[in-house]
Coordinates of N, CA and C in Angstrom, one line a residue:
M1 N 11.0 1.6 -28.6 CA 12.6 1.3 -28.1 C 13.0 2.0 -27.8
I2 N 14.4 2.5 -27.9 CA 15.0 3.8 -27.2 C 15.3 3.4 -28.7
E3 N 15.7 4.9 -29.0 CA 16.4 5.7 -30.4 C 17.4 7.0 -29.9
K4 N 18.7 6.9 -30.7 CA 19.2 8.1 -30.0 C 18.4 9.4 -31.5
A5 N 17.7 10.2 -30.6 CA 17.2 11.6 -31.3 C 18.6 12.1 -32.1
T6 N 18.1 12.9 -32.9 CA 19.1 13.8 -34.0 C 17.9 15.4 -33.7
K7 N 19.0 16.4 -35.0 CA 18.7 17.7 -34.4 C 16.9 17.4 -35.4
N8 N 17.2 16.8 -36.3 CA 15.4 16.6 -37.1 C 13.8 16.8 -35.6
N9 N 15.0 15.8 -34.8 CA 13.7 16.0 -33.9 C 13.5 17.0 -33.0
W10 N 14.2 18.1 -32.4 CA 14.5 18.9 -32.0 C 12.8 19.5 -31.1
I11 N 12.4 20.0 -32.6 CA 11.2 21.0 -32.7 C 9.9 20.0 -31.9
E12 N 9.7 18.1 -31.7 CA 9.1 17.9 -31.3 C 9.6 17.5 -29.5
L13 N 10.7 17.1 -29.6 CA 10.9 17.4 -28.4 C 10.9 18.3 -27.1
I14 N 11.2 19.5 -28.1 CA 11.1 20.9 -27.6 C 9.3 20.4 -26.8
D15 N 8.6 20.5 -27.9 CA 7.1 20.8 -27.8 C 6.3 19.2 -26.2
V16 N 7.6 18.3 -26.3 CA 7.2 17.6 -25.5 C 7.7 17.6 -24.1
W17 N 9.0 18.2 -24.4 CA 9.6 19.1 -22.9 C 8.8 20.6 -22.3
E18 N 7.7 20.5 -23.0 CA 6.3 22.1 -22.6 C 5.6 21.6 -22.0
A19 N 4.9 20.4 -23.0 CA 3.7 20.0 -22.2 C 4.2 19.1 -20.3
S20 N 5.2 18.3 -20.8 CA 5.5 17.9 -19.0 C 5.4 19.4 -18.2
V21 N 6.3 20.3 -19.2 CA 6.9 21.0 -17.4 C 5.5 21.5 -16.9
R22 N 4.7 21.5 -18.0 CA 3.5 22.7 -17.4 C 2.7 21.6 -17.1
A23 N 2.5 20.5 -17.0 CA 2.1 19.3 -16.4 C 2.3 18.9 -15.2
T24 N 4.6 18.8 -15.1 CA 4.7 19.1 -13.4 C 4.8 19.9 -12.9
H25 N 5.4 20.8 -13.3 CA 6.7 21.8 -13.0 C 5.3 23.5 -13.1
H26 N 4.5 22.7 -11.5 CA 3.2 24.2 -11.2 C 4.0 24.5 -10.7
F27 N 5.4 25.3 -9.8 CA 5.7 25.8 -9.0 C 6.5 27.0 -9.9
L28 N 7.0 26.4 -11.5 CA 7.9 27.4 -12.7 C 6.5 28.6 -12.4
H29 N 7.2 29.8 -12.7 CA 6.6 30.5 -13.2 C 5.9 30.5 -14.4
P30 N 5.6 31.6 -15.2 CA 5.2 31.0 -16.6 C 6.4 32.3 -17.7
E31 N 6.4 33.1 -17.2 CA 7.8 33.6 -17.3 C 9.0 32.7 -17.3
D32 N 9.1 32.3 -16.4 CA 10.2 30.9 -16.6 C 10.4 30.0 -17.1
I33 N 8.9 29.3 -17.5 CA 8.4 28.5 -18.4 C 9.6 29.2 -20.3
D34 N 9.3 30.0 -20.4 CA 9.5 30.5 -21.7 C 11.0 31.5 -21.9
Y35 N 11.1 31.1 -20.2 CA 13.0 31.7 -20.3 C 13.9 30.0 -20.4
Y36 N 13.7 28.8 -19.9 CA 13.8 27.7 -20.0 C 13.8 27.0 -21.4
R37 N 13.0 27.2 -22.0 CA 12.4 26.6 -23.2 C 13.4 26.7 -24.0
Y38 N 13.5 28.2 -24.5 CA 14.6 29.0 -25.2 C 15.7 28.4 -25.1
R39 N 16.1 28.9 -24.6 CA 17.9 27.9 -23.0 C 17.5 26.8 -23.5
V40 N 16.9 25.7 -23.8 CA 16.8 24.0 -23.5 C 17.1 24.0 -24.9
F41 N 16.5 24.7 -25.8 CA 16.6 24.1 -27.3 C 17.7 25.2 -27.2
H42 N 18.1 26.0 -27.3 CA 19.1 26.6 -28.3 C 21.1 26.5 -27.4
E43 N 20.5 25.8 -26.3 CA 21.5 25.6 -25.8 C 21.9 24.2 -25.6
Y44 N 20.8 23.5 -24.2 CA 21.3 22.7 -23.7 C 21.0 21.5 -24.3
F45 N 19.8 21.7 -25.7 CA 19.8 20.1 -26.0 C 21.4 19.9 -27.1
D46 N 22.3 21.1 -28.0 CA 23.7 21.1 -28.2 C 24.7 19.7 -27.6
L47 N 24.1 20.4 -25.7 CA 25.4 19.5 -24.7 C 24.7 18.3 -24.4
M48 N 23.9 17.7 -25.1 CA 23.9 16.1 -24.1 C 23.7 15.4 -24.6
D49 N 23.6 14.2 -25.1 CA 23.3 12.9 -25.5 C 21.3 12.4 -25.9
L50 N 20.3 12.5 -26.6 CA 19.5 13.0 -26.3 C 18.8 11.5 -27.8
Y51 N 17.9 10.6 -25.5 CA 17.5 9.8 -27.0 C 16.3 9.7 -26.5
Q52 N 15.1 8.4 -27.5 CA 13.6 9.4 -27.5 C 12.9 7.5 -27.4
I53 N 12.0 8.4 -26.6 CA 10.4 6.5 -27.3 C 10.0 7.1 -27.6
K54 N 9.6 6.1 -29.3 CA 8.1 6.5 -30.3 C 6.8 5.9 -29.3
D55 N 5.7 6.5 -29.9 CA 4.5 5.9 -29.2 C 5.0 5.2 -30.6
E56 N 3.0 3.7 -30.0 CA 2.4 3.3 -31.8 C 2.1 4.3 -33.0
S57 N 2.1 5.4 -32.7 CA 1.5 6.3 -33.8 C 3.4 7.0 -34.1
G58 N 4.0 6.6 -33.7 CA 5.3 7.1 -34.5 C 5.8 8.6 -34.0
R59 N 4.8 8.9 -32.7 CA 5.3 10.2 -32.0 C 6.1 10.3 -30.8
I60 N 7.6 10.9 -30.9 CA 7.7 10.6 -29.4 C 6.8 11.3 -28.2
A61 N 7.1 10.2 -27.8 CA 6.1 9.6 -26.1 C 7.3 10.5 -24.7
G62 N 8.8 10.2 -24.8 CA 9.2 10.4 -24.3 C 10.4 10.6 -24.4
F63 N 11.2 11.2 -23.8 CA 13.1 11.6 -24.1 C 13.9 11.7 -22.9
S64 N 15.4 11.2 -23.0 CA 16.2 11.2 -21.6 C 17.4 12.5 -22.3
G65 N 17.2 13.3 -22.4 CA 19.5 13.6 -22.4 C 20.4 13.8 -20.7
L66 N 21.3 12.6 -21.9 CA 22.5 12.9 -20.7 C 23.8 13.2 -21.4
S67 N 24.7 13.7 -19.9 CA 25.6 13.8 -19.9 C 26.7 14.1 -19.3
E68 N 28.1 13.8 -19.7 CA 28.9 13.1 -18.8 C 28.1 12.1 -17.9
D69 N 27.6 12.0 -16.4 CA 28.2 11.0 -15.6 C 26.0 11.2 -15.2
N70 N 25.6 12.3 -15.7 CA 24.2 13.2 -15.0 C 23.3 12.6 -16.5
L71 N 21.7 12.7 -15.5 CA 20.9 12.4 -16.2 C 20.2 13.5 -16.6
E72 N 20.7 14.6 -17.3 CA 19.8 15.9 -17.7 C 18.7 16.5 -17.6
M73 N 18.1 15.1 -18.8 CA 16.5 15.6 -18.1 C 15.7 14.2 -18.8
L74 N 15.1 14.4 -18.4 CA 13.5 13.2 -18.4 C 12.0 13.7 -18.8
F75 N 11.7 13.6 -19.8 CA 10.6 14.3 -20.0 C 9.1 13.4 -21.1
I76 N 8.3 13.2 -19.9 CA 7.3 12.1 -20.9 C 6.0 13.4 -21.5
R77 N 5.5 12.6 -22.3 CA 4.4 13.6 -22.8 C 3.3 13.5 -21.5
P78 N 2.4 14.5 -21.1 CA 1.4 14.1 -20.4 C 0.8 12.7 -20.3
E79 N 0.0 12.4 -21.7 CA -0.4 11.9 -21.4 C -0.5 10.3 -21.5
M80 N 1.0 10.4 -22.0 CA 1.9 8.8 -21.6 C 2.3 8.2 -20.4
R81 N 2.0 9.4 -19.4 CA 2.1 9.2 -17.9 C 2.0 7.6 -17.3
G82 N 3.1 7.2 -17.0 CA 2.5 5.7 -16.0 C 2.6 4.4 -17.0
R83 N 2.8 4.7 -18.3 CA 3.2 3.4 -18.9 C 4.8 3.0 -18.8
G84 N 5.5 3.8 -18.3 CA 7.0 2.4 -18.4 C 8.0 3.0 -18.5
I85 N 7.3 4.6 -19.6 CA 8.3 5.2 -20.5 C 9.2 5.7 -20.0
G86 N 9.5 6.5 -18.8 CA 10.4 6.6 -17.2 C 11.1 5.8 -17.3
K87 N 10.7 4.9 -16.6 CA 11.5 4.3 -16.0 C 12.5 3.4 -17.3
R88 N 12.2 3.2 -18.5 CA 12.8 2.6 -19.5 C 13.8 3.1 -19.6
L89 N 13.6 4.7 -19.6 CA 14.7 5.2 -19.7 C 15.5 6.0 -19.1
V90 N 15.2 5.3 -17.7 CA 16.1 5.7 -16.0 C 17.3 3.8 -16.9
E91 N 16.7 3.3 -16.9 CA 17.6 2.2 -16.9 C 18.3 1.9 -17.8
H92 N 17.7 3.1 -19.1 CA 18.9 2.7 -20.5 C 20.0 3.9 -20.0
A93 N 19.9 4.9 -19.7 CA 20.5 6.0 -18.8 C 21.7 5.2 -17.4
L94 N 21.3 4.0 -17.2 CA 21.8 3.8 -16.1 C 22.8 2.3 -16.8
S95 N 22.6 1.7 -17.8 CA 23.0 0.9 -18.2 C 24.2 2.0 -19.6
L96 N 24.1 2.7 -19.7 CA 25.0 3.7 -20.2 C 26.2 4.5 -19.3
G97 N 26.4 4.2 -18.2 CA 26.7 4.8 -16.6 C 25.8 6.0 -15.7
I98 N 25.4 6.1 -16.3 CA 25.2 7.4 -15.9 C 23.9 7.5 -14.9
L99 N 25.2 7.7 -13.7 CA 24.1 7.9 -12.1 C 24.0 8.4 -11.2
K100 N 23.9 9.5 -12.5 CA 23.2 11.2 -11.3 C 22.5 11.3 -11.7
V101 N 21.4 12.1 -11.0 CA 20.3 13.0 -12.1 C 20.3 14.6 -10.9
D102 N 19.9 15.7 -11.2 CA 19.7 16.3 -10.5 C 18.0 16.7 -10.6
V103 N 16.9 16.6 -9.1 CA 15.5 17.6 -9.7 C 14.9 18.4 -9.2
N104 N 14.3 19.4 -9.8 CA 14.0 20.4 -8.8 C 13.7 19.4 -7.3
E105 N 14.0 20.5 -6.0 CA 12.9 20.1 -5.0 C 11.5 20.2 -4.9
E106 N 10.8 21.0 -5.2 CA 9.3 20.6 -5.8 C 8.9 20.5 -6.5
N107 N 10.0 19.8 -6.9 CA 8.7 18.7 -7.8 C 8.8 17.0 -7.7
E108 N 7.4 17.0 -6.5 CA 7.7 16.3 -5.7 C 7.7 14.1 -6.4
Q109 N 6.6 13.7 -7.4 CA 6.3 13.3 -7.8 C 7.6 12.5 -8.9
A110 N 8.8 13.8 -9.1 CA 9.5 12.9 -10.0 C 11.3 13.2 -8.9
L111 N 10.9 13.3 -7.8 CA 11.9 12.9 -5.9 C 11.1 11.7 -6.4
G112 N 10.1 11.7 -5.5 CA 9.6 9.7 -5.9 C 9.5 9.0 -6.4
F113 N 9.6 9.7 -7.7 CA 10.0 8.6 -9.5 C 11.4 8.1 -9.2
Y114 N 12.0 9.1 -8.5 CA 13.8 8.8 -8.5 C 13.8 7.9 -7.3
R115 N 13.4 7.8 -6.3 CA 13.7 7.5 -5.2 C 13.4 5.6 -5.2
K116 N 11.9 5.9 -6.0 CA 11.4 3.7 -6.3 C 12.2 3.7 -7.5
M117 N 13.3 4.0 -8.2 CA 14.1 3.9 -9.0 C 15.7 3.2 -8.8
G118 N 15.5 3.6 -7.2 CA 17.0 3.4 -6.7 C 17.9 4.5 -6.2
Y119 N 17.5 6.2 -6.7 CA 18.3 6.8 -6.8 C 18.2 7.9 -4.5
E120 N 19.4 7.9 -4.0 CA 19.0 8.9 -3.0 C 19.4 9.7 -3.3
A121 N 19.3 10.8 -2.3 CA 19.2 12.7 -2.4 C 20.9 12.5 -1.6
V122 N 21.6 13.5 -2.5 CA 23.5 13.4 -1.6 C 23.7 14.9 -1.3
V123 N 23.1 16.2 -2.3 CA 23.0 17.0 -1.6 C 21.9 18.2 -1.7
R124 N 21.9 19.6 -1.6 CA 20.9 20.4 -1.9 C 21.8 21.3 -2.7
S125 N 21.1 22.1 -3.3 CA 21.9 23.6 -3.6 C 20.7 24.6 -4.0
A126 N 20.5 25.6 -2.7 CA 19.2 26.3 -2.8 C 19.1 27.0 -4.1
V127 N 19.7 27.3 -5.2 CA 19.0 27.1 -6.4 C 19.6 26.5 -7.9
D128 N 18.9 26.9 -9.2 CA 19.4 25.7 -9.8 C 21.2 26.7 -10.9
S129 N 20.9 25.8 -11.8 CA 22.7 26.1 -12.7 C 22.1 27.8 -13.3
D130 N 20.9 27.7 -13.5 CA 20.6 29.4 -13.5 C 20.9 30.4 -12.6
N131 N 21.2 29.9 -11.4 CA 21.0 31.0 -10.2 C 19.0 31.6 -9.9
K132 N 18.5 30.4 -10.2 CA 17.2 31.4 -10.0 C 16.9 30.3 -8.1
N133 N 16.1 30.9 -7.7 CA 15.3 30.2 -7.2 C 14.3 29.1 -6.9
Y134 N 14.8 27.3 -7.5 CA 14.5 26.7 -7.5 C 15.4 26.2 -6.9
P135 N 15.3 25.2 -5.9 CA 16.0 25.0 -5.5 C 16.1 23.0 -5.7
I136 N 17.6 22.5 -5.9 CA 17.5 21.2 -6.4 C 18.3 20.3 -5.8
I137 N 17.8 18.9 -6.1 CA 18.8 18.0 -5.4 C 18.9 17.0 -5.7
H138 N 20.4 17.2 -5.9 CA 20.7 16.5 -6.2 C 21.1 14.7 -5.4
M139 N 21.0 13.8 -6.9 CA 20.8 12.8 -6.9 C 21.4 11.5 -7.0
E140 N 22.5 10.7 -6.7 CA 22.6 9.4 -7.1 C 22.5 7.9 -7.1
Y141 N 22.8 7.9 -8.0 CA 21.7 5.8 -8.4 C 22.8 4.9 -7.0
K142 N 22.2 4.3 -5.5 CA 22.2 3.4 -5.2 C 22.1 2.0 -4.6
P143 N 22.2 1.2 -5.7 CA 21.5 0.1 -6.0 C 21.3 -0.9 -4.8

């Protein structure tokens, strides 16, 4: 079941975020992971609606962050990947009218996942929103 996350969940959410990033974002420098972790926890979480899915033991298995018409975050515990959690979170976002997602160009697994879910690349940015040299592919849902 997808439920809205609250500030009480943020510690566990940031742990899911970091585990997922370390498992999938091999292109990031370690100091950048620390930088983004701080920003995500202290700034970004406050700017979006967060939704979570828990596993059978009650731990958060994955979460999404939505803002305006953009899927800002989608992170799954590494050991929970491949179980349909990401698909359920994307379908939930789509049901709310969220049609855009930005993906690191170097995260080929994520790009493939979103293409499979019906997203298409619209434009490429040479740097991310923090002006770091991590190119971003801006994608839109095209059913």
